[in-house]
Short mmCIF file of C-alpha atoms and ligand atoms in Angstrom, two decimals:
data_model
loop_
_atom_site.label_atom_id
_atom_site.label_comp_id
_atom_site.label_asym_id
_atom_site.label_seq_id
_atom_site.Cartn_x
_atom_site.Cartn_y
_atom_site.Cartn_z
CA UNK O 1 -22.81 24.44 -61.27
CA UNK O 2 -19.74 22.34 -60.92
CA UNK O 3 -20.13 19.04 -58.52
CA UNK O 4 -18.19 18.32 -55.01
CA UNK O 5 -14.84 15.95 -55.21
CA UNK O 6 -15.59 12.87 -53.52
CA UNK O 7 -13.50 11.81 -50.58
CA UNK O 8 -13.49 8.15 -50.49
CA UNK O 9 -15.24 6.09 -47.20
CA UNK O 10 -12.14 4.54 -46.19
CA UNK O 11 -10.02 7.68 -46.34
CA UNK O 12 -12.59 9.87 -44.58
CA UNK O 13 -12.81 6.71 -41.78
CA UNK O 14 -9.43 7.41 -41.67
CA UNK O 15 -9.17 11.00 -40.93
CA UNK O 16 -12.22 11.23 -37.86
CA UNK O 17 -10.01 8.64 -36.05
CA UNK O 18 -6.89 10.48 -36.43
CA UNK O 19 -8.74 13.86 -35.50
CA UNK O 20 -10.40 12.15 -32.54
CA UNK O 21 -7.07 10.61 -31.76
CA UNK O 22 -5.64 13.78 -31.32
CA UNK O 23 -8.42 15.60 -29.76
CA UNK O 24 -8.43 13.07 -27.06
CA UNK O 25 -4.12 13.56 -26.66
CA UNK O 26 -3.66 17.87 -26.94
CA UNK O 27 -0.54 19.35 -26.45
CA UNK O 28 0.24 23.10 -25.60
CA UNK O 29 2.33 24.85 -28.31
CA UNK O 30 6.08 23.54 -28.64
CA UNK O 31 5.53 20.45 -26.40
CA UNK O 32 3.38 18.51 -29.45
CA UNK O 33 5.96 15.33 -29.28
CA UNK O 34 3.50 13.01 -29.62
CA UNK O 35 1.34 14.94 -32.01
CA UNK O 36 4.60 15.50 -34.18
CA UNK O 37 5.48 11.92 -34.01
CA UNK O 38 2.23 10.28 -35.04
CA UNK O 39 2.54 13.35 -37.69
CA UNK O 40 6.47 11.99 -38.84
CA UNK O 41 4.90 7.97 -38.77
CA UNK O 42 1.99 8.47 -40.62
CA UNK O 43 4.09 10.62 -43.22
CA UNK O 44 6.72 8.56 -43.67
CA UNK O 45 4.08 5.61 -43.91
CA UNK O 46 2.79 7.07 -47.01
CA UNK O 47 5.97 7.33 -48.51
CA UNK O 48 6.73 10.79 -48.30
CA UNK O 49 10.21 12.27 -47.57
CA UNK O 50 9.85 13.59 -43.66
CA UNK O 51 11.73 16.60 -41.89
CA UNK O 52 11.08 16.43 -37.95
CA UNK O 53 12.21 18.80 -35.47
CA UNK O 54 11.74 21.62 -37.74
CA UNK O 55 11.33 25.14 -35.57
CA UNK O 56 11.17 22.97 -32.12
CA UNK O 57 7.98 20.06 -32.59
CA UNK O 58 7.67 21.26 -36.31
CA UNK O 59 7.16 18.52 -38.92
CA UNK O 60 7.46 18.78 -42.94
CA UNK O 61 6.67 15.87 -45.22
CA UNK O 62 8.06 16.10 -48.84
CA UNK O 63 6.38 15.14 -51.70
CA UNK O 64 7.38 15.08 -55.72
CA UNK O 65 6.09 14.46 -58.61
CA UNK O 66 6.57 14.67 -62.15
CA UNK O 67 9.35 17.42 -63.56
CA UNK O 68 7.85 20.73 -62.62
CA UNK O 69 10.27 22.82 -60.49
CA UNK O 70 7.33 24.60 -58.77
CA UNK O 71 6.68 23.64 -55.25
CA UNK O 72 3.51 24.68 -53.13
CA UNK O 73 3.75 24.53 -49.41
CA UNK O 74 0.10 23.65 -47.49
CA UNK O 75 0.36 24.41 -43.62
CA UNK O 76 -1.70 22.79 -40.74
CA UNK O 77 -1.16 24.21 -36.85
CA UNK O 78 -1.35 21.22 -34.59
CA UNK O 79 -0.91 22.57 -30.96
CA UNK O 80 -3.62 23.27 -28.26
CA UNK O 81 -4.98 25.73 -25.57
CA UNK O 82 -5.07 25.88 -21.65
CA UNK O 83 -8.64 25.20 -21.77
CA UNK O 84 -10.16 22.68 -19.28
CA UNK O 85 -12.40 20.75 -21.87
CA UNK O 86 -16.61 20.64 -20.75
CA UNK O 87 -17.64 17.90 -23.70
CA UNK O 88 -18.43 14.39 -22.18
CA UNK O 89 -18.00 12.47 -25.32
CA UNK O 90 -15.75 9.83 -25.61
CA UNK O 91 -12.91 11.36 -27.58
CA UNK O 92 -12.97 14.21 -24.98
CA UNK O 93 -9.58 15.40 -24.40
CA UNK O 94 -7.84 13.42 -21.54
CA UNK O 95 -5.51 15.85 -20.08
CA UNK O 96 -6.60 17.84 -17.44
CA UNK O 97 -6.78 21.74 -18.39
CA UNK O 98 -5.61 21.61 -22.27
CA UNK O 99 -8.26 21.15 -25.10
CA UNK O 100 -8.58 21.28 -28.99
CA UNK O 101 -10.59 24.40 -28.73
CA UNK O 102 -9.58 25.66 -32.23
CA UNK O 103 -9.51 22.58 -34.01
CA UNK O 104 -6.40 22.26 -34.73
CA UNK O 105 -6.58 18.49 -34.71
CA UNK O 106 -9.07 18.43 -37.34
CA UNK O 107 -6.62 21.14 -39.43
CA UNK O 108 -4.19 18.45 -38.78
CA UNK O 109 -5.98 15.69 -39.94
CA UNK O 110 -7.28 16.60 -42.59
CA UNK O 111 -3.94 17.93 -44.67
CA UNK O 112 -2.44 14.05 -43.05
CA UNK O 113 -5.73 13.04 -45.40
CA UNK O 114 -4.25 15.02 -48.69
CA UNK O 115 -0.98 13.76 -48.19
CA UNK O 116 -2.22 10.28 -48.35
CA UNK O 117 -4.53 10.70 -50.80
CA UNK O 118 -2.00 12.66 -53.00
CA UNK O 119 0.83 10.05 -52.40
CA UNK O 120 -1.56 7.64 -54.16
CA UNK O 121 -2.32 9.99 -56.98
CA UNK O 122 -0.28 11.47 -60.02
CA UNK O 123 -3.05 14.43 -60.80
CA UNK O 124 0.19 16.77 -60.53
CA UNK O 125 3.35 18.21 -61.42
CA UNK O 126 5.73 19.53 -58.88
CA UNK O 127 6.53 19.29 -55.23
CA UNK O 128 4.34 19.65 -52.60
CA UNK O 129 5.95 20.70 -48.73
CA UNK O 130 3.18 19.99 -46.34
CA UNK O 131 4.21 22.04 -43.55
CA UNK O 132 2.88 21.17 -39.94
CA UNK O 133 3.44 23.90 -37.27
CA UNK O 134 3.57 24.28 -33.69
CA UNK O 135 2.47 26.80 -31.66
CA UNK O 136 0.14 28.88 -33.52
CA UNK O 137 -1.90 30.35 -30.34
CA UNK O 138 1.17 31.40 -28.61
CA UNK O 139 2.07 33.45 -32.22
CA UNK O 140 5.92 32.33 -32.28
CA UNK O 141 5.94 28.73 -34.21
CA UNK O 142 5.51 29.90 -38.00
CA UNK O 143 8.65 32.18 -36.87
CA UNK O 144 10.43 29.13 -34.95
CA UNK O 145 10.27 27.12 -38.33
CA UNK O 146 10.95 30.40 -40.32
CA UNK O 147 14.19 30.87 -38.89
CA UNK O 148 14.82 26.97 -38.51
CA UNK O 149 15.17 27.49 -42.46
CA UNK O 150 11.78 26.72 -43.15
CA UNK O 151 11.99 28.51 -46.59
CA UNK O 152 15.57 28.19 -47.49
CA UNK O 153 15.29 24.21 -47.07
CA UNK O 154 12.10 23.61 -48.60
CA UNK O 155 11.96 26.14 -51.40
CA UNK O 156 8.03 27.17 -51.82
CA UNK O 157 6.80 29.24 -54.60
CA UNK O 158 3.39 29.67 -52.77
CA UNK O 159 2.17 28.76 -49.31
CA UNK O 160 -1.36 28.02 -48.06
CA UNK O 161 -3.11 27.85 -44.85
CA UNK O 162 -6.26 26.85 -43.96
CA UNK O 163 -8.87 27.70 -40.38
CA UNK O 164 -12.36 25.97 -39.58
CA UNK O 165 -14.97 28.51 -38.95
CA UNK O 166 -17.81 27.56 -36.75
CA UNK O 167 -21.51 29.23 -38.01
CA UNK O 168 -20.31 29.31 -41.96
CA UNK O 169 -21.84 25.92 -42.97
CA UNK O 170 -19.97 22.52 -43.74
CA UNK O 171 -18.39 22.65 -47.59
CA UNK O 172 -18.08 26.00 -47.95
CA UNK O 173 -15.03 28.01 -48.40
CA UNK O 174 -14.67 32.28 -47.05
CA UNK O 175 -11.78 33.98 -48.66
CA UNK O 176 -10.96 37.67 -49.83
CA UNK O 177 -7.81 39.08 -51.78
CA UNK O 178 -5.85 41.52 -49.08
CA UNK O 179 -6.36 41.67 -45.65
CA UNK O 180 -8.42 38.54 -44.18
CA UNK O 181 -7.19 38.71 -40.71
CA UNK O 182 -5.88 41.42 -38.07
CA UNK O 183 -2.57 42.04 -36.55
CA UNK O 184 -2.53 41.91 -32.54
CA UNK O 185 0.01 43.72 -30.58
CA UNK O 186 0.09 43.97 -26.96
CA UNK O 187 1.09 47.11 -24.77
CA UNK O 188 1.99 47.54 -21.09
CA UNK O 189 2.15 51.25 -19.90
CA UNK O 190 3.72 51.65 -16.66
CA UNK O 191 3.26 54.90 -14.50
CA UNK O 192 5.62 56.21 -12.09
CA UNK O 193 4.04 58.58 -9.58
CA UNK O 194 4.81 59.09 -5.81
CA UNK O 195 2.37 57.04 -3.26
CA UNK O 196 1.49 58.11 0.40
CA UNK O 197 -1.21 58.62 2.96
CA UNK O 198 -4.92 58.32 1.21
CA UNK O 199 -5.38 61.52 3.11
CA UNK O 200 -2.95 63.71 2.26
CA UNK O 201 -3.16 63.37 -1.73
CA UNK O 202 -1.11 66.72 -1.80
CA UNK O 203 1.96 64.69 -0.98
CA UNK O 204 1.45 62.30 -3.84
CA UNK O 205 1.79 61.80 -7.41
CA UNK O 206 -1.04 59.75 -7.79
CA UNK O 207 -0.41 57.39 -10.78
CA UNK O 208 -4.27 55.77 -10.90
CA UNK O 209 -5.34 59.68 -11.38
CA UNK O 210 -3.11 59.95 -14.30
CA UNK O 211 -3.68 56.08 -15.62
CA UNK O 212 -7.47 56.96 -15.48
CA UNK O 213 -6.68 60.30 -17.96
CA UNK O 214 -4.19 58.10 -20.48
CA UNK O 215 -6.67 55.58 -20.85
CA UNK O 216 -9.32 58.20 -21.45
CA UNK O 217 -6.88 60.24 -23.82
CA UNK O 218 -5.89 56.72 -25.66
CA UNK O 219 -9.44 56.77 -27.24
CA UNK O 220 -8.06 59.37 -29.53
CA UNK O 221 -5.73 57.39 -30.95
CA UNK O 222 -8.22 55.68 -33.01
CA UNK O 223 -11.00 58.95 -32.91
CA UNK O 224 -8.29 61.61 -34.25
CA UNK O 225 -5.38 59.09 -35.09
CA UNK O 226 -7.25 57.17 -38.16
CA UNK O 227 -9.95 58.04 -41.02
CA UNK O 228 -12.99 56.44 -41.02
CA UNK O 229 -12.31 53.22 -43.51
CA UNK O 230 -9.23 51.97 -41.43
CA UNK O 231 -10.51 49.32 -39.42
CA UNK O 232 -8.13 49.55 -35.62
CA UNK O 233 -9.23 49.03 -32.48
CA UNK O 234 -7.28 50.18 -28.89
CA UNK O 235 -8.39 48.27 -25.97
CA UNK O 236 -7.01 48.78 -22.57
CA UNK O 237 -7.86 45.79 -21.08
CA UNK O 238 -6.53 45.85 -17.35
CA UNK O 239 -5.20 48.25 -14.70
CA UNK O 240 -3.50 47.66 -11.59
CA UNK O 241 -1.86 49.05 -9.04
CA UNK O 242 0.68 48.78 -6.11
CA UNK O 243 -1.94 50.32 -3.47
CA UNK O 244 -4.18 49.16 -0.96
CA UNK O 245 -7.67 50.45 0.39
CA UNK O 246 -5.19 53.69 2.48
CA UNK O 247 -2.79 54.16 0.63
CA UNK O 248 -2.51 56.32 -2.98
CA UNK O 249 -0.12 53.56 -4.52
CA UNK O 250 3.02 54.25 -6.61
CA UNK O 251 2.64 52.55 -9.73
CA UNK O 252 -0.06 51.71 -12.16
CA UNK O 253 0.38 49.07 -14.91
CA UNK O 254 -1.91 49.90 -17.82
CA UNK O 255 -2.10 46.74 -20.06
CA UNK O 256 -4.11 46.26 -23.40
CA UNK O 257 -4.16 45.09 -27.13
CA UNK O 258 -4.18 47.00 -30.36
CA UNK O 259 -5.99 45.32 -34.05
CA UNK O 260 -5.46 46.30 -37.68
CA UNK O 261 -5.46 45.23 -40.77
CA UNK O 262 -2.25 46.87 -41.60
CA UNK O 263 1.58 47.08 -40.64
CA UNK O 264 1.67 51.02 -40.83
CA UNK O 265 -1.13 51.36 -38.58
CA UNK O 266 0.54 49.39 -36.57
CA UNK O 267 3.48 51.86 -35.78
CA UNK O 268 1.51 54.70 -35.75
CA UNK O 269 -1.05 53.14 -33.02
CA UNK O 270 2.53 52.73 -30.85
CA UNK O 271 4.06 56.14 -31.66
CA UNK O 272 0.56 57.76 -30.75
CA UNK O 273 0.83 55.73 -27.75
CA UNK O 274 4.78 56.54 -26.77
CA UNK O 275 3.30 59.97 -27.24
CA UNK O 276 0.34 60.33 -25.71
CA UNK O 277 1.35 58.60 -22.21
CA UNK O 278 4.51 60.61 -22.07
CA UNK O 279 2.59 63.58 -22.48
CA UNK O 280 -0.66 62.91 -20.12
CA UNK O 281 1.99 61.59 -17.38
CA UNK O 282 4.71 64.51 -17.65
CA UNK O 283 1.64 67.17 -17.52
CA UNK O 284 1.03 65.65 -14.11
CA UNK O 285 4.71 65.18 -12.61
CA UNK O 286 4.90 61.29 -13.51
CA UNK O 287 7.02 59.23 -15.65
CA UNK O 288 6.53 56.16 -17.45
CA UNK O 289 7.66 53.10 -19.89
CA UNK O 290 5.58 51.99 -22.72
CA UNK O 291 6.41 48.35 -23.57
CA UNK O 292 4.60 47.26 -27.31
CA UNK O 293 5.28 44.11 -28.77
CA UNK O 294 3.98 43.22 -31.89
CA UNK O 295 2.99 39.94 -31.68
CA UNK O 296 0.74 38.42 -34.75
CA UNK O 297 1.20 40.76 -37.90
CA UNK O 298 -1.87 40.94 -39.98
CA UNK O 299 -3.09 38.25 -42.23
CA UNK O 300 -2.43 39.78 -45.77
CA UNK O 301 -3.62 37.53 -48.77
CA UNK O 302 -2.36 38.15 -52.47
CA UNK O 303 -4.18 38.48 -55.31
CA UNK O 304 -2.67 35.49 -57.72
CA UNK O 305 -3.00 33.11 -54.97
CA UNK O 306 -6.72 34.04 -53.55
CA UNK O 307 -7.63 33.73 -57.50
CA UNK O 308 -6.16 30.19 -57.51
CA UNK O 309 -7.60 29.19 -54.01
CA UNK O 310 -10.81 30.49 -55.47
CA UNK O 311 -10.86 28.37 -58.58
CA UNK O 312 -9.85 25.72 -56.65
CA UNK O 313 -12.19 25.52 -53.81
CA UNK O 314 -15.12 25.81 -56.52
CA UNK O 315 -13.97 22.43 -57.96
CA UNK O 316 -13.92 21.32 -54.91
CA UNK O 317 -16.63 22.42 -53.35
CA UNK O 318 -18.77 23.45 -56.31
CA UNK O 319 -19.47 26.64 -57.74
CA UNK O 320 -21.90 27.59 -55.41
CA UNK O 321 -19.92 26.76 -51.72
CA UNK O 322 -17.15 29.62 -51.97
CA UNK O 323 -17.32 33.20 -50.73
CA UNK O 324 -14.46 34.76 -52.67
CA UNK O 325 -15.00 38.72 -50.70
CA UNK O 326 -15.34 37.80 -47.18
CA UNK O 327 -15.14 40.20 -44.19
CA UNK O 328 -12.11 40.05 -42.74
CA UNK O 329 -12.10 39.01 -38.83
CA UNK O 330 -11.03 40.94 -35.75
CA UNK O 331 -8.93 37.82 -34.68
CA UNK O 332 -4.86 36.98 -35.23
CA UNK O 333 -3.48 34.76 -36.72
CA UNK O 334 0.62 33.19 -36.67
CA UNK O 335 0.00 31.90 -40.79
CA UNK O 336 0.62 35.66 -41.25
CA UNK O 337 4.51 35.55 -40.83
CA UNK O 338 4.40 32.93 -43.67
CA UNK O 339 2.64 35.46 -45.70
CA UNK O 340 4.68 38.33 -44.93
CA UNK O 341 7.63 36.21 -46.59
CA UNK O 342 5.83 34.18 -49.59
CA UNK O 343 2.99 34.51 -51.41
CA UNK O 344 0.08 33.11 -50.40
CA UNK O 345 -3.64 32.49 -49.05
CA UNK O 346 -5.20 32.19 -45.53
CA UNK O 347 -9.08 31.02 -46.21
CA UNK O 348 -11.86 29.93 -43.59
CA UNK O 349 -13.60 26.07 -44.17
CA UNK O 350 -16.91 25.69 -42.97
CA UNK O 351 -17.40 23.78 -39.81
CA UNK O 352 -21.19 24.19 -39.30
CA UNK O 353 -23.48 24.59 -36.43
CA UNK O 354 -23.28 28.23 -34.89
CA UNK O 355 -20.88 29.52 -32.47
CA UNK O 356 -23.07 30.42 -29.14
CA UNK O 357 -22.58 29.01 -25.56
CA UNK O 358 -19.22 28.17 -25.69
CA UNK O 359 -19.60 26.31 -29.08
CA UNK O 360 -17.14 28.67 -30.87
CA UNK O 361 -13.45 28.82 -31.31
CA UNK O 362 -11.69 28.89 -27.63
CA UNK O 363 -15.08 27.57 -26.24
CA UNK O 364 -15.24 24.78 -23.88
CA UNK O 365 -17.45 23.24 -25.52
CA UNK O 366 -16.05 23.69 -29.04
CA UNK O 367 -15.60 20.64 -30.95
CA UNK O 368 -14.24 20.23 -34.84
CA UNK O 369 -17.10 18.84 -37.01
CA UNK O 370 -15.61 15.70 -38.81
CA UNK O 371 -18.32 16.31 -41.72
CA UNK O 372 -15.79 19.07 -42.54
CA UNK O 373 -12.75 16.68 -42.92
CA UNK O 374 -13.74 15.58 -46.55
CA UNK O 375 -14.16 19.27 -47.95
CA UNK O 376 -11.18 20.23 -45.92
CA UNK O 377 -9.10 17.32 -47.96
CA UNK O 378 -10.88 17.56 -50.93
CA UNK O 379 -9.75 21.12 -51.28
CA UNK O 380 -6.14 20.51 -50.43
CA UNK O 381 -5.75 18.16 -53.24
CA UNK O 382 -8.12 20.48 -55.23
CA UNK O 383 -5.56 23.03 -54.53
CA UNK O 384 -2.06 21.08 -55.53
CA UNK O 385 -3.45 20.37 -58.90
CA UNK O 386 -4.69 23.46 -59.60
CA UNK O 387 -1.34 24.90 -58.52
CA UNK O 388 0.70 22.33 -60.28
CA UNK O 389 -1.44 20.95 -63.21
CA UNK O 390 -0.20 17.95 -64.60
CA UNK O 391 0.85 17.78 -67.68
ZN1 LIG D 401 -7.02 29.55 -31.59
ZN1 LIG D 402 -6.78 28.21 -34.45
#
């Protein structure tokens, strides 16, 4: 069984005080600025070629080596979430109501620790574009540096991305060739009907009557809609209403979120949808809009790049510390617009402990385990010379 990389003292110093650094300073999604500067200086201070502004806060350090034209891009998310922080150690974040509750900071850190490390080295061939995004949790900054040229500007044969996973232990590495993680869309249903007196219901058109029979009758989409080996889930997650205690309201909102693992499925959870609530309201006398926006598309890894993220992480890691046929997870994630234009690999890092009590992603009391900066690093760099051997 092959051995772990070492991560040298100083470098892995290094990387807990930037990650504490920025767990203690979060910024929401598109307002990073001082995030994406520290990001820009510490780049540029390694001697790499640096691209700020990129897609709003977006940063993008260049680095080449050799003759090789085959480039790699790795990607870190740096923003963080409205999340009033409930840790009392010192790093603690010290902004009132936003918190590193995904670890982005430590995603952040430790590709800043690659970087440096690979600046240093000349274990490859080629160009690597480390690519550090903004707003990952709101789903719209791998787009906003998409269509900021992201692609056409830094030309990447391959592009990489990386998430912590709380409960898989520290130095091991979860993968799997296809789908790794879901698509989310988000639907708002909104019923027409005719309000009036509570007590005389045979003037009405009650719309919380016919919301109550839609959400019922949008189980099917999933029941009758879908075989049994595709993997979607409906939810309708809130309903509301223009009415008080006396009075049959007007209008009922139906809101809710939709997962798969699959773009098709997709459409055909939204045309069942546009379908079904038409259907249910006109039987009664309403009307209604269906509003669906697609809004993370799923995670889809390919099959050349999981192989070389695989052979990668086990030199890494060591033979023993990677999972190459994971279960794919329920969540969303933004990495997947990368994806859907390059070719590429999404994979889960250890981060230890378990994720109960608020200890998991989005918990407040979630914190990123610094023991998984080295592995985190030493699989980046890892990665770049696996994808561009030297020669
Ligand atoms: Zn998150
Ligand atoms: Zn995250």
């Amino acid at each position: 069984m092959a051995g772990a990389r070492e991560i040298s003292p100083e470098l892995v110093a290094a990387m807990t005080e930037w990650r504490r650094d920025f767990h203690r300073h979060p910024e929401l999604g598109f307002q990073e600025t001082r995030t994406s500067r520290l990001i820009a200086e510490r780049l540029a201070g390694f001697g790499l070629e640096v691209h700020a502004g990129i897609g709003g806060t977006g940063v993008v350090g260049v680095l080449r080596r050799g003759s090789s034209n085959r480039a790699v891009g790795l990607r870190a998310d740096i923003d963080a979430l409205p999340i009033t922080e409930k840790n009392d150690f010192a790093h603690r974040s010290a902004t009132d109501g936003v918190m590193h509750a995904c670890g982005h900071d430590g995603h952040t850190a430790m590709l800043l620790g690659a970087a440096k490390h690979l600046a240093g080295s000349e274990t490859f061939d080629g160009t690597v574009v480390f690519i550090f995004q903004p707003a990952e949790e709101h789903g719209r900054g791998a787009l906003a540096m998409i269509e900021d040229g992201l692609f056409e500007r830094f030309g990447v044969d391959q592009v990489f991305g990386i998430h912590n996973m709380p409960g898989l232990p520290v130095g091991q590495l979860a993968v799997r060739t296809g789908p790794i993680m879901a698509s989310e869309d988000n639907f708002e249903i909104v019923i027409h009907g005719a309000g009036g007196h509570a007590s005389a219901p045979q003037n009405t058109v009650d719309p919380i009557v016919i919301a109550a029979e839609v959400v019922l009758a949008l189980q099917t989409i999933v029941a009758r809609g879908f075989g049994p080996s595709d993997a979607v889930v409906v939810s309708a997650t809130e309903i509301t209403t223009d009415g008080v205690r006396n009075v049959i309201p007007s209008t009922a909102w139906i809101r809710g979120d939709v997962r798969t693992f699959v773009p098709a499925h997709q459409q055909r959870v939204e045309a069942l949808m546009r379908r079904i609530a038409a259907g249910v309201c006109a039987a009664h006398g309403a009307t209604c809009e269906v509003e669906y926006a697609n809004s993370f598309v799923p995670t889809v890894n390919t099959a050349e790049a999981t192989d070389l993220v695989v052979r990668a992480a086990r030199g890494a890691l060591g033979d023993g510390n990677v999972d190459p046929d994971c279960r794919p997870i329920g969540g969303a994630e933004d990495f997947a617009r990368m994806l859907a234009v390059r070719d590429g690999c999404f994979a889960f890092l250890g981060n230890g402990g378990d994720a109960g009590q608020g200890r998991g992603l989005h918990g407040q009391y979630y914190d990123f385990n610094d023991d998984a900066l080295a592995p985190g690093a030493a699989y980046w760099i890892g990665l770049v010379e696996a994808a561009l051997p030297a020669r």
